[in-house]
C-alpha atoms as one frame of an Amber mdcrd trajectory, in Angstrom:
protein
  33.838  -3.391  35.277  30.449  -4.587  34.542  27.593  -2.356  33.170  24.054
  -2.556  34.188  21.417  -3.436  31.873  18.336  -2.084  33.237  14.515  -2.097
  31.876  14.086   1.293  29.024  11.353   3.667  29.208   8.524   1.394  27.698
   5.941   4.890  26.816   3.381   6.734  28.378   2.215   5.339  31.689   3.579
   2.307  31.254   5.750   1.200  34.287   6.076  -2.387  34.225   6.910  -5.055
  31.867   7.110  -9.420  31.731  10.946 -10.578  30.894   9.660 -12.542  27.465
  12.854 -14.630  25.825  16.581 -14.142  26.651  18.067 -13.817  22.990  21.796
 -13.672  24.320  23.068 -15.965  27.418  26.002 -15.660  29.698  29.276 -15.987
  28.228  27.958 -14.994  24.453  29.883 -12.326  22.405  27.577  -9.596  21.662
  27.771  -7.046  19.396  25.992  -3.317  19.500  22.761  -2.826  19.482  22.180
  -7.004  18.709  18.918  -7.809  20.861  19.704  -9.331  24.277  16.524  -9.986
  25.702  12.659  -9.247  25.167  10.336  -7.242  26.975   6.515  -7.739  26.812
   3.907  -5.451  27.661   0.245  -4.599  27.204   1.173  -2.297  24.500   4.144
  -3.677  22.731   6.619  -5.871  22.557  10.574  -4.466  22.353  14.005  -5.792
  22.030  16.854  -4.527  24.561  20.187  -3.931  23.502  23.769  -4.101  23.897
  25.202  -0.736  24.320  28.335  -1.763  22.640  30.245  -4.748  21.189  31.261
  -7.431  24.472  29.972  -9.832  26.211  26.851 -10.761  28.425  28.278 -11.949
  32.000  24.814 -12.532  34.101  21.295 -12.393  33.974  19.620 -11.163  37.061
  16.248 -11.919  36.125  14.695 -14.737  34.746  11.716 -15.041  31.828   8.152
 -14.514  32.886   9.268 -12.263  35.837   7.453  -8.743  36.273  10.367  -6.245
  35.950   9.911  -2.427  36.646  11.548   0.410  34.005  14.964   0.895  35.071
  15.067  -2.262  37.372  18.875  -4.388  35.849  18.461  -7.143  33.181  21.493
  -7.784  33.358  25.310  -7.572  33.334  27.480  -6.701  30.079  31.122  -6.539
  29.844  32.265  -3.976  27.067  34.806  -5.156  24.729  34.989  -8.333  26.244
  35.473 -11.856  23.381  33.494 -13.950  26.162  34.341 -17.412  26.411  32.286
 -20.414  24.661  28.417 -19.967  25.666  27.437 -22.449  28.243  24.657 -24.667
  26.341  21.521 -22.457  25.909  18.304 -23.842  27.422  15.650 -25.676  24.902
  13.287 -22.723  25.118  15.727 -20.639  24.001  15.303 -18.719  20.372  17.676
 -19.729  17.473  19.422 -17.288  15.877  18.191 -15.531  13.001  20.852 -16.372
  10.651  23.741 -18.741  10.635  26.827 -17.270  11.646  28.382 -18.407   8.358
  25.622 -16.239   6.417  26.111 -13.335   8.427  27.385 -10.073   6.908  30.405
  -8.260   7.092  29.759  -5.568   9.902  30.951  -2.340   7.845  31.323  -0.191
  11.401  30.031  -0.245  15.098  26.353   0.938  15.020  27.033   4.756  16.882
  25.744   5.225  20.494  22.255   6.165  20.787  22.965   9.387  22.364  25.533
  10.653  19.752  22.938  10.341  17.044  22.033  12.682  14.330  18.332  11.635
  14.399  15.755   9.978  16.542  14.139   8.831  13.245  15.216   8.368   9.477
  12.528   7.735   7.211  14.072   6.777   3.629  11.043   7.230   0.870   8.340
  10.516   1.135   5.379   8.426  -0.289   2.290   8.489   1.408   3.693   5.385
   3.756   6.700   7.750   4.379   5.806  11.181   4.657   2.464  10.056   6.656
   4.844   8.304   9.022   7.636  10.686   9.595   4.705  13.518  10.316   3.585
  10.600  13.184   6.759  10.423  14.485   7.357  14.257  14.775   4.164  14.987
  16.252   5.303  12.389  18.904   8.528  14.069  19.863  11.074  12.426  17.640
  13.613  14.133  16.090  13.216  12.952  12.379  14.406  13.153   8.911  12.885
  12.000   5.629  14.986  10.634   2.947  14.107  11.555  -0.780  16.208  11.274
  -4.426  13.206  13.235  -6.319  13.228  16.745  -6.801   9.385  17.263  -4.805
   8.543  15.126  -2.039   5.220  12.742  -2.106   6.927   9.453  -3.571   4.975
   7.897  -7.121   1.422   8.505  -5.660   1.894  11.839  -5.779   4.177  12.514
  -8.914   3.568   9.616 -11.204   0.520   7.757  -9.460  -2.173   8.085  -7.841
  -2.858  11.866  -8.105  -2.049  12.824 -11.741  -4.204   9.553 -12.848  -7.107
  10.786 -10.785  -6.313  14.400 -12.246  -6.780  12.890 -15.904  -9.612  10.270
 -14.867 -11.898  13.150 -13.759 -10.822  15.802 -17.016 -11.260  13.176 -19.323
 -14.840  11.889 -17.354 -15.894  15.502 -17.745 -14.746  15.349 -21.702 -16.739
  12.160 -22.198 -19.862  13.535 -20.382 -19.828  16.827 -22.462 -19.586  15.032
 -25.675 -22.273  12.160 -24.595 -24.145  12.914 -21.784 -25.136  16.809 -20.895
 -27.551  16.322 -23.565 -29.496  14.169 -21.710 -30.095  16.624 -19.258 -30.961
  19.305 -21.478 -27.538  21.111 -21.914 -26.776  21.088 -25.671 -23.346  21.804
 -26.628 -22.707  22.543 -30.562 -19.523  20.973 -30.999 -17.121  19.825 -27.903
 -13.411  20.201 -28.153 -10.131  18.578 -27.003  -7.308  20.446 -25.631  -5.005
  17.704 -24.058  -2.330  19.999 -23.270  -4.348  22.027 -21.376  -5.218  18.614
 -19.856  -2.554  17.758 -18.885  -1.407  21.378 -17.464  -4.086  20.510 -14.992
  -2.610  17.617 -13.908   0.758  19.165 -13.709  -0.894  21.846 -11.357  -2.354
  19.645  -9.240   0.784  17.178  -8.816   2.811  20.208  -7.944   0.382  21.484
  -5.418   0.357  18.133  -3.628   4.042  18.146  -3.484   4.615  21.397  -1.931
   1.622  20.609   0.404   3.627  17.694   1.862   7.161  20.142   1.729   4.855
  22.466   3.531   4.013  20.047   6.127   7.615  19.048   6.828   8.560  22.338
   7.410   5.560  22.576   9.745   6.438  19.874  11.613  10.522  20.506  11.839
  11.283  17.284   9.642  14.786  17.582   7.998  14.503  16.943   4.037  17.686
  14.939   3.405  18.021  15.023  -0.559  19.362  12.213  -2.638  19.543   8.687
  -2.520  19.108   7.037   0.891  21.660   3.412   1.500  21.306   1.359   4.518
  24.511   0.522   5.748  23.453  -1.117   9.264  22.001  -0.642  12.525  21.973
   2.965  13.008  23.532   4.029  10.056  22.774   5.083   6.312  24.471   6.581
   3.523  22.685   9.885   1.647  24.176  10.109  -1.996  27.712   8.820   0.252
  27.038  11.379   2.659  27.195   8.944   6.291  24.180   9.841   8.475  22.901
   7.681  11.843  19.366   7.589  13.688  18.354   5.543  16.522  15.514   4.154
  14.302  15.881   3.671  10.507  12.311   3.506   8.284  12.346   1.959   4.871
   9.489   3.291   3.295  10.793   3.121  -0.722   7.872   2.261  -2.495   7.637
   0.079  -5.731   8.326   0.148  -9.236   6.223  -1.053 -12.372   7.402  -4.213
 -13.268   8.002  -5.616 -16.698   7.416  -8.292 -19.036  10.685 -10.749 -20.416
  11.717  -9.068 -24.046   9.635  -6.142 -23.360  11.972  -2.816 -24.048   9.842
   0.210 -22.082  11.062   3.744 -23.672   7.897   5.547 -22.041   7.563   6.864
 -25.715   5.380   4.159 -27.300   5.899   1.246 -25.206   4.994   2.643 -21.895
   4.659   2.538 -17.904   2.191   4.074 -16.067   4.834   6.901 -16.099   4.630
   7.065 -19.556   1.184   6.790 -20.089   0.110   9.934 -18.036   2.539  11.668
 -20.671   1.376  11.105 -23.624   0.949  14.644 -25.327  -1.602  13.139 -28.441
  -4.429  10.626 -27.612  -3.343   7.237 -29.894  -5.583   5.877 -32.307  -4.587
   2.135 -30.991  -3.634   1.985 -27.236  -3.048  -2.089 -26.402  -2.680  -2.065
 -22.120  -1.053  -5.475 -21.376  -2.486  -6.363 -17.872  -6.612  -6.204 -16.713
  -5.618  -4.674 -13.483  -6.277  -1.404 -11.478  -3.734   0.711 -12.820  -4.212
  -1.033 -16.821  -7.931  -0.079 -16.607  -7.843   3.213 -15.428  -5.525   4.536
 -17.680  -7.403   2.825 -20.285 -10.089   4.802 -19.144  -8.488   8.116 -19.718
  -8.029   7.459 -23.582 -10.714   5.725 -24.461 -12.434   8.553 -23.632 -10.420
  11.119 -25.652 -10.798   8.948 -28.402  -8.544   5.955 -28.481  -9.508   2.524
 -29.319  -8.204   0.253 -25.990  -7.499  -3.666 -26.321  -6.821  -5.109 -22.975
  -4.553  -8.500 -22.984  -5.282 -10.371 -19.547  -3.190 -13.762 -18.664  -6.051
 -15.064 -16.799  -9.767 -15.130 -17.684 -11.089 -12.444 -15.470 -10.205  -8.812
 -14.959  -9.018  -7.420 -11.864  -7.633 -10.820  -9.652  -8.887 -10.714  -6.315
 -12.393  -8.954  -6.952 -15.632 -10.495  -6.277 -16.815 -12.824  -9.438 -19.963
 -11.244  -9.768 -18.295  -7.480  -9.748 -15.917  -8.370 -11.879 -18.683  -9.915
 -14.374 -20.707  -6.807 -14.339 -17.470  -4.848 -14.565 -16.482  -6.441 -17.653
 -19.560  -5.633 -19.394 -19.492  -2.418 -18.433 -16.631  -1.520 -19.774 -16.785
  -3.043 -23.419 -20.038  -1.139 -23.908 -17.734   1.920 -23.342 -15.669   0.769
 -26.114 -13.138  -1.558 -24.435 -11.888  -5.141 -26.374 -10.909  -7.729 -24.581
  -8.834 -10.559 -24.949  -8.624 -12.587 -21.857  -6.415 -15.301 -21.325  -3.499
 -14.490 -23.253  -0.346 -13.618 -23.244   2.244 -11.278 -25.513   5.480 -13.218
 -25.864   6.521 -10.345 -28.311   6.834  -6.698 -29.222   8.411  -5.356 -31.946
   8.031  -1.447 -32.483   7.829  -0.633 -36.104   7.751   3.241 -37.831   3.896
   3.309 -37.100   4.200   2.034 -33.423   4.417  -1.431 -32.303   3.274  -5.188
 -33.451   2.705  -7.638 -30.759   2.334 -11.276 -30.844  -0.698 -12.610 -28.800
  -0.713 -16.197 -27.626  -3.635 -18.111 -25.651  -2.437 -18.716 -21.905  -3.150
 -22.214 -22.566  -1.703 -22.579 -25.810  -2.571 -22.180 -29.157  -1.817 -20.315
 -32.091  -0.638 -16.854 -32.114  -1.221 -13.912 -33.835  -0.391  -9.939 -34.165
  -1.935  -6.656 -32.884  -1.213  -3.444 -34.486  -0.521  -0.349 -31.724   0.429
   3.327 -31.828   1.295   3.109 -28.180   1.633  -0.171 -25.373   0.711   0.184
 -21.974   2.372  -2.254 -19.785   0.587  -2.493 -17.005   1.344  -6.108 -15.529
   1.980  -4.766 -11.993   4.522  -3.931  -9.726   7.224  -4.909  -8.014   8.737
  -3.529  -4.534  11.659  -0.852  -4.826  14.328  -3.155  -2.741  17.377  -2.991
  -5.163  20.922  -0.750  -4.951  19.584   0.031  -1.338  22.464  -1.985   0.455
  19.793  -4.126   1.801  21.002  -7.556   1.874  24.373  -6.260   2.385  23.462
  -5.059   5.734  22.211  -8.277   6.400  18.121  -7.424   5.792  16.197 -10.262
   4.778  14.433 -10.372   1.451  11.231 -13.182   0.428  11.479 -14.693  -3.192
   9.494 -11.258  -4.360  12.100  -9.206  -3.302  10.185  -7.734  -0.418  11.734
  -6.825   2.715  10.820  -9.324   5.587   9.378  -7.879   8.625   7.769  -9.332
  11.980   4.109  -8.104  13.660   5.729  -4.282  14.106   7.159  -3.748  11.101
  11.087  -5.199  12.259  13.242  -6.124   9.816  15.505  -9.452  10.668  18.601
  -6.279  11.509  17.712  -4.620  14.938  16.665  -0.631  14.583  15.681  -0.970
  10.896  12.104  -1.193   9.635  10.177  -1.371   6.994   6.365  -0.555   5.650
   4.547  -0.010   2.468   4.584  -1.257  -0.797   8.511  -2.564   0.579   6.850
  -5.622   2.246   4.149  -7.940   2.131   0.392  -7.040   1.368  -1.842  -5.071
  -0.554   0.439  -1.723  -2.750  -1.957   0.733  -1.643  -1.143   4.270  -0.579
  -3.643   4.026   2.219  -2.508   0.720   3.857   1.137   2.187   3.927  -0.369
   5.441   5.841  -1.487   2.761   8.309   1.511   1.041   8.723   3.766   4.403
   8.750   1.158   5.874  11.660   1.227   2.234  13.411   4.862   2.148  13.266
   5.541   5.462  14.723   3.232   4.956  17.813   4.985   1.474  18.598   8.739
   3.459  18.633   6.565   5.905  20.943   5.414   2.680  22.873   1.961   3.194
  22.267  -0.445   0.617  20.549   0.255   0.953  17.110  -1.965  -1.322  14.644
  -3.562  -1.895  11.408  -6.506  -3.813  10.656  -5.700  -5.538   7.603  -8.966
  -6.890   6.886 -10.369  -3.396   6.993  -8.263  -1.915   4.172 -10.549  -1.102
   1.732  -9.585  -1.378  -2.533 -10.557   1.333  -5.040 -10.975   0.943  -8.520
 -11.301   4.323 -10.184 -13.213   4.138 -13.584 -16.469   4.206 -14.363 -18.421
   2.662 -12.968 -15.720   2.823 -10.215 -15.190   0.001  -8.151 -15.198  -0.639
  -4.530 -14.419  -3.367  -1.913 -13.343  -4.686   1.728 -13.652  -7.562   3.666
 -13.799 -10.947   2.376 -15.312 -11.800  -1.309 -17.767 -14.757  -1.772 -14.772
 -16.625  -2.935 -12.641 -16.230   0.448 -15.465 -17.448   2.215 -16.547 -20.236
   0.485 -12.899 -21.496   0.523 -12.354 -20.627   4.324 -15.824 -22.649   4.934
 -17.753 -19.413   6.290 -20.993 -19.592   6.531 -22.611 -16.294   5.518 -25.639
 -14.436   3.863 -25.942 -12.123   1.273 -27.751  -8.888   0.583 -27.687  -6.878
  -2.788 -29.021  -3.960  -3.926 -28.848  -2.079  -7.668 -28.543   1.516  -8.076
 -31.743   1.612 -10.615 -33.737   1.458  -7.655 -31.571   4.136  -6.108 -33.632
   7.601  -6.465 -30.315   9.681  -6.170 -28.485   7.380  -8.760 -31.447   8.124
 -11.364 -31.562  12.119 -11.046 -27.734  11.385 -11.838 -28.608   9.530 -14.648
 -25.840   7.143 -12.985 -27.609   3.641 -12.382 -25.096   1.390 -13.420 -23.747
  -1.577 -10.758 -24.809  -2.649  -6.873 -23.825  -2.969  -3.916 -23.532  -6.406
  -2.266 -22.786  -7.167   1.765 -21.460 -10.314   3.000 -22.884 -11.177   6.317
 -22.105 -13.507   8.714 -24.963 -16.276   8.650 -24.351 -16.949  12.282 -23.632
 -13.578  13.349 -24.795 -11.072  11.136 -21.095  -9.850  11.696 -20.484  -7.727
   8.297 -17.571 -10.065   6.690 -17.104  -8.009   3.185 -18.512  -5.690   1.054
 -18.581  -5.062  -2.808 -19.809  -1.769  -4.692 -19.282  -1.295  -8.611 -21.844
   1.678  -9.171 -21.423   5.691  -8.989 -19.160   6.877  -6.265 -18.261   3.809
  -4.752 -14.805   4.669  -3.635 -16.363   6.976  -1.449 -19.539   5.048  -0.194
 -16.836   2.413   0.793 -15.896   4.318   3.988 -18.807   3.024   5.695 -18.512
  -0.184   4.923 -15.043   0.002   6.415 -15.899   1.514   9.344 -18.283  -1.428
   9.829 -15.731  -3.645   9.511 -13.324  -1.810  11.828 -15.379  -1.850  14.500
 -17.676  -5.399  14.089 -20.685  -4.402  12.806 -23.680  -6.523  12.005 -25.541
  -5.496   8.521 -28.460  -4.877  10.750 -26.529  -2.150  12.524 -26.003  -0.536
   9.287 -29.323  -1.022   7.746 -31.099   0.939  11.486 -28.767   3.782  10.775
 -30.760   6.846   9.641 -29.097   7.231   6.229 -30.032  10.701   4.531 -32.420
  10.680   1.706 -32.444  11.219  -1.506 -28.796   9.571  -1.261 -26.467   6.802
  -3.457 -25.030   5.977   0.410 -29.048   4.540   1.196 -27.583   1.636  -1.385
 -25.393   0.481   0.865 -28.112   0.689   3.805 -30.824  -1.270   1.879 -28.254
  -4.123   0.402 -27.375  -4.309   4.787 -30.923  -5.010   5.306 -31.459  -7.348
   2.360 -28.770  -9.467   4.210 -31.918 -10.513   6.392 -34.341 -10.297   3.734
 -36.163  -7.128   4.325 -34.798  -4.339   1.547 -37.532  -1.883   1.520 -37.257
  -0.357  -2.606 -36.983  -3.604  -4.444
């Protein structure tokens, strides 16, 4: 007997929904939980499903008609072959792989109402913790997927927070030693105690941690320990242990990637990992890459004493940074000690009883030649944590990068599986994956999950830090954008010279048109913080005039931001 295949609850006050694309038609073989047809609404767009392996006999509505929740789709035969599908129309969607491609189907994905979880979440990084907190506050049973012994992913344990724990002790070290004298405070002799250092940092990684263990347990989210396979629609694998969920969230993160003949021991050729290890500052620290994570670390022993060489492939630090920022940055940091050797490469490193020799080569070719090193950073970025997950296996597609494929809400090409972070494509920041896990658990809700990916703002955390979002001059230029500029330097920033901090400026990009606030660039004191506004801005369409009428306290570093707004139209009132 047939089954009725009737409109789902679509969320919150929504009631009605437009019959988008059949994806099955009569007479096709369907198997459970494949999408059959597609529902639009104001709010999001979702995929019906089979509710078991057989075969689609009707449809009783056609596309583009209004359908109410619980009003029939359609009619489904369970267990039923089906005969050969009648010729599908030409508006119909092609499959998204070729039968022949398709992958073995382990087991039957389990009915929705027999699972064990509303939600799995595998990965407790910012984009998965963040996420599976979303989706508990909304009602969903849900369960968070992690093989490290404390929850919080790398940011937490080997990323973001330790380096910012070492960045600031070591900023502190420098100023004692060079600056406090400046403003009066005389210190005899200033001393080094890295362990104690890096105690700290230990302290304040493990308080993080428990915070977000705290949190789970606040929020009833099951902690399922050990490592997290995707086996299919509805179903995963914990260290072998079989588990199911109605909606599966691949939130694993990334890994540092490496260079070809490069053997990383995390003793004296390093990761990041390594590098926030080290228990004696090097006399010779080489960092192979002139990114974000190269330079900060850099940072943190040049300070304590180390002499830094940075090896860049290209000619600029930093790709993707405004020119002019990353100019200024540049100078910045080799009067703090830093050398530089900019478009080259190391095609070799061979570790020795004193460290390790590498052999430099010009990007564009030329002759080599060696660089003694007590320790190598390699810090050439990263690369998204995709492998040993039974990914492709399960029939989850994967670009050239190895990043997991998704559509507009975060869908992966298998139905019920999804993915968000550093996993897929964009930026690897811990904040844009908060987005997408918060975005993502509102659109299972059916509410209007979405992120604003031109409002994700980039933090660079040295010193002078570095701050941006929007557009740079670059983007625009190429994309044919008219627009205007307005810059303002800190020297003429009152609060930036009682910190004795007047390094860097702050630039807006305007629309010329418009005045419509396209991007903006800080390198300067506590610009990772004064970048909120500009995102805000952004966020919600701001003009640099708007900014530049808002009453900004004074004496402040934030009224750089507010005078560099109104020198987008000309009129900066200190300079």
């Amino acid at each position: 007997m047939p089954v009725e295949i009737k409109v789902p609850a679509l969320g919150e006050s929504v009631t009605t929904a437009t019959v988008g694309k059949w994806l099955k038609q009569p007479g096709e073989a369907v198997k459970a939980d494949e999408g059959i047809v597609e529902l639009e609404t104001d709010k999001v767009s979702v995929e019906v499903p089979a509710p078991a392996d057989g075969c689609l006999e009707s449809h009783v509505v056609k596309e583009g008609d209004e359908v109410e929740v619980g009003a029939v789709l359609a009619l489904f035969e369970k267990g039923k072959a089906g005969g050969a599908a009648p010729a599908k129309a030409a508006s119909a969607p092609a499959p998204a792989k070729a039968a022949a491609s398709a992958p073995e189907v382990k087991a039957a994905a389990p009915e929705a109402e027999n699972v064990d979880y509303d939600v799995i979440v595998i990965g407790s990084g910012p984009g998965g913790y963040v996420c599976a907190i979303r989706a508990a506050q909304l009602g969903f049973k849900v369960a968070c997927v992690e093989k490290r012994a404390t929850l919080g992913g790398t940011c937490l344990n080997v990323g973001c927070i330790p380096s910012k724990a070492l960045l600031q002790s070591s900023e502190n070290y420098h100023a004692a030693a060079h600056d406090f004298a400046a403003h009066g405070v005389v210190l005899e002799k200033v001393g080094l105690d890295l362990a104690k250092m890096q105690a700290r940092k230990s302290e304040i990684v493990a308080a993080n941690t428990k915070g977000v263990e705290f949190l789970f347990k606040k929020n009833g989210i099951t902690w399922l320990k050990g490592y997290g396979k995707v086996e299919g629609t509805g179903r995963i694998t914990v260290d072998g242990k079989p588990v199911t969920a109605k909606h599966i969230i691949i939130a694993s993160g990334s890994d540092s990637a490496n260079l070809p003949g490069i053997e990383i021991d995390e003793k004296v050729i390093v990761t990041s990992t390594g590098a926030l290890e080290l228990s004696s500052v090097p006399k010779r620290l080489v960092v192979i890459g002139g990114g974000v994570i190269g330079l900060e670390l850099g940072s943190v022993w040049n300070r304590l004493g180390a002499d830094v060489t940075v090896v860049e492939f290209m000619n600029h630090l930093v790709p993707g940074i405004d020119s002019e920022v990353a100019s200024q940055f540049q100078k910045l940091l080799v009067k703090q000690g830093f050398k530089m050797k900019l478009g080259h490469k190391v095609t070799k490193a061979e570790k020795t009883k004193s460290g390790v020799v590498l052999t430099v080569e010009p990007a564009a070719g030329g002759a080599a030649e060696t660089i003694e090193a007590d320790v190598v950073l390699v810090a050439v970025g990263r690369t998204a944590a995709s492998k040993n997950m039974g990914l492709e296996e399960a029939g989850i597609e994967l670009d050239k990068r190895g990043r997991i494929v998704t559509d507009a809400h975060f869908s992966t090409s298998v139905p019920g599986i999804y993915a968000i972070g550093d996993v897929i494509a964009g930026p690897m920041l811990a904040h844009k994956a908060e987005e997408e896990g918060v975005a993502l658990a509102e659109l299972l809700a059916g509410q209007a999950g979405h992120v604003n990916y031109d409002a994700i703002p980039g933090v660079i955390y040295t010193w002078p830090e570095v701050a941006a979002v929007g557009f740079t001059e670059e983007a625009l230029k190429e994309k044919g954008v008219e627009y205007k500029t307005g810059k303002f330097p800190f020297l003429a920033n009152g609060r930036a010279r009682a910190l004795g901090m007047t390094d860097g400026f702050v630039k807006v990009l305007a629309c010329k048109k418009t005045d419509r606030v396209l991007g903006v660039h800080i390198i300067g004191p506590s610009a990772g913080e004064l970048i909120a506004e500009a995102t805000m801005a952004i966020e919600f369409g701001a003009s640099a005039e708007d900014i530049g009428r808002v009453c900004h306290a004074h004496p402040t570093l934030s009224e750089a931001v507010k005078e560099a707004a109104l020198g987008a139209d000309g009129r900066s009132l200190n300079i």
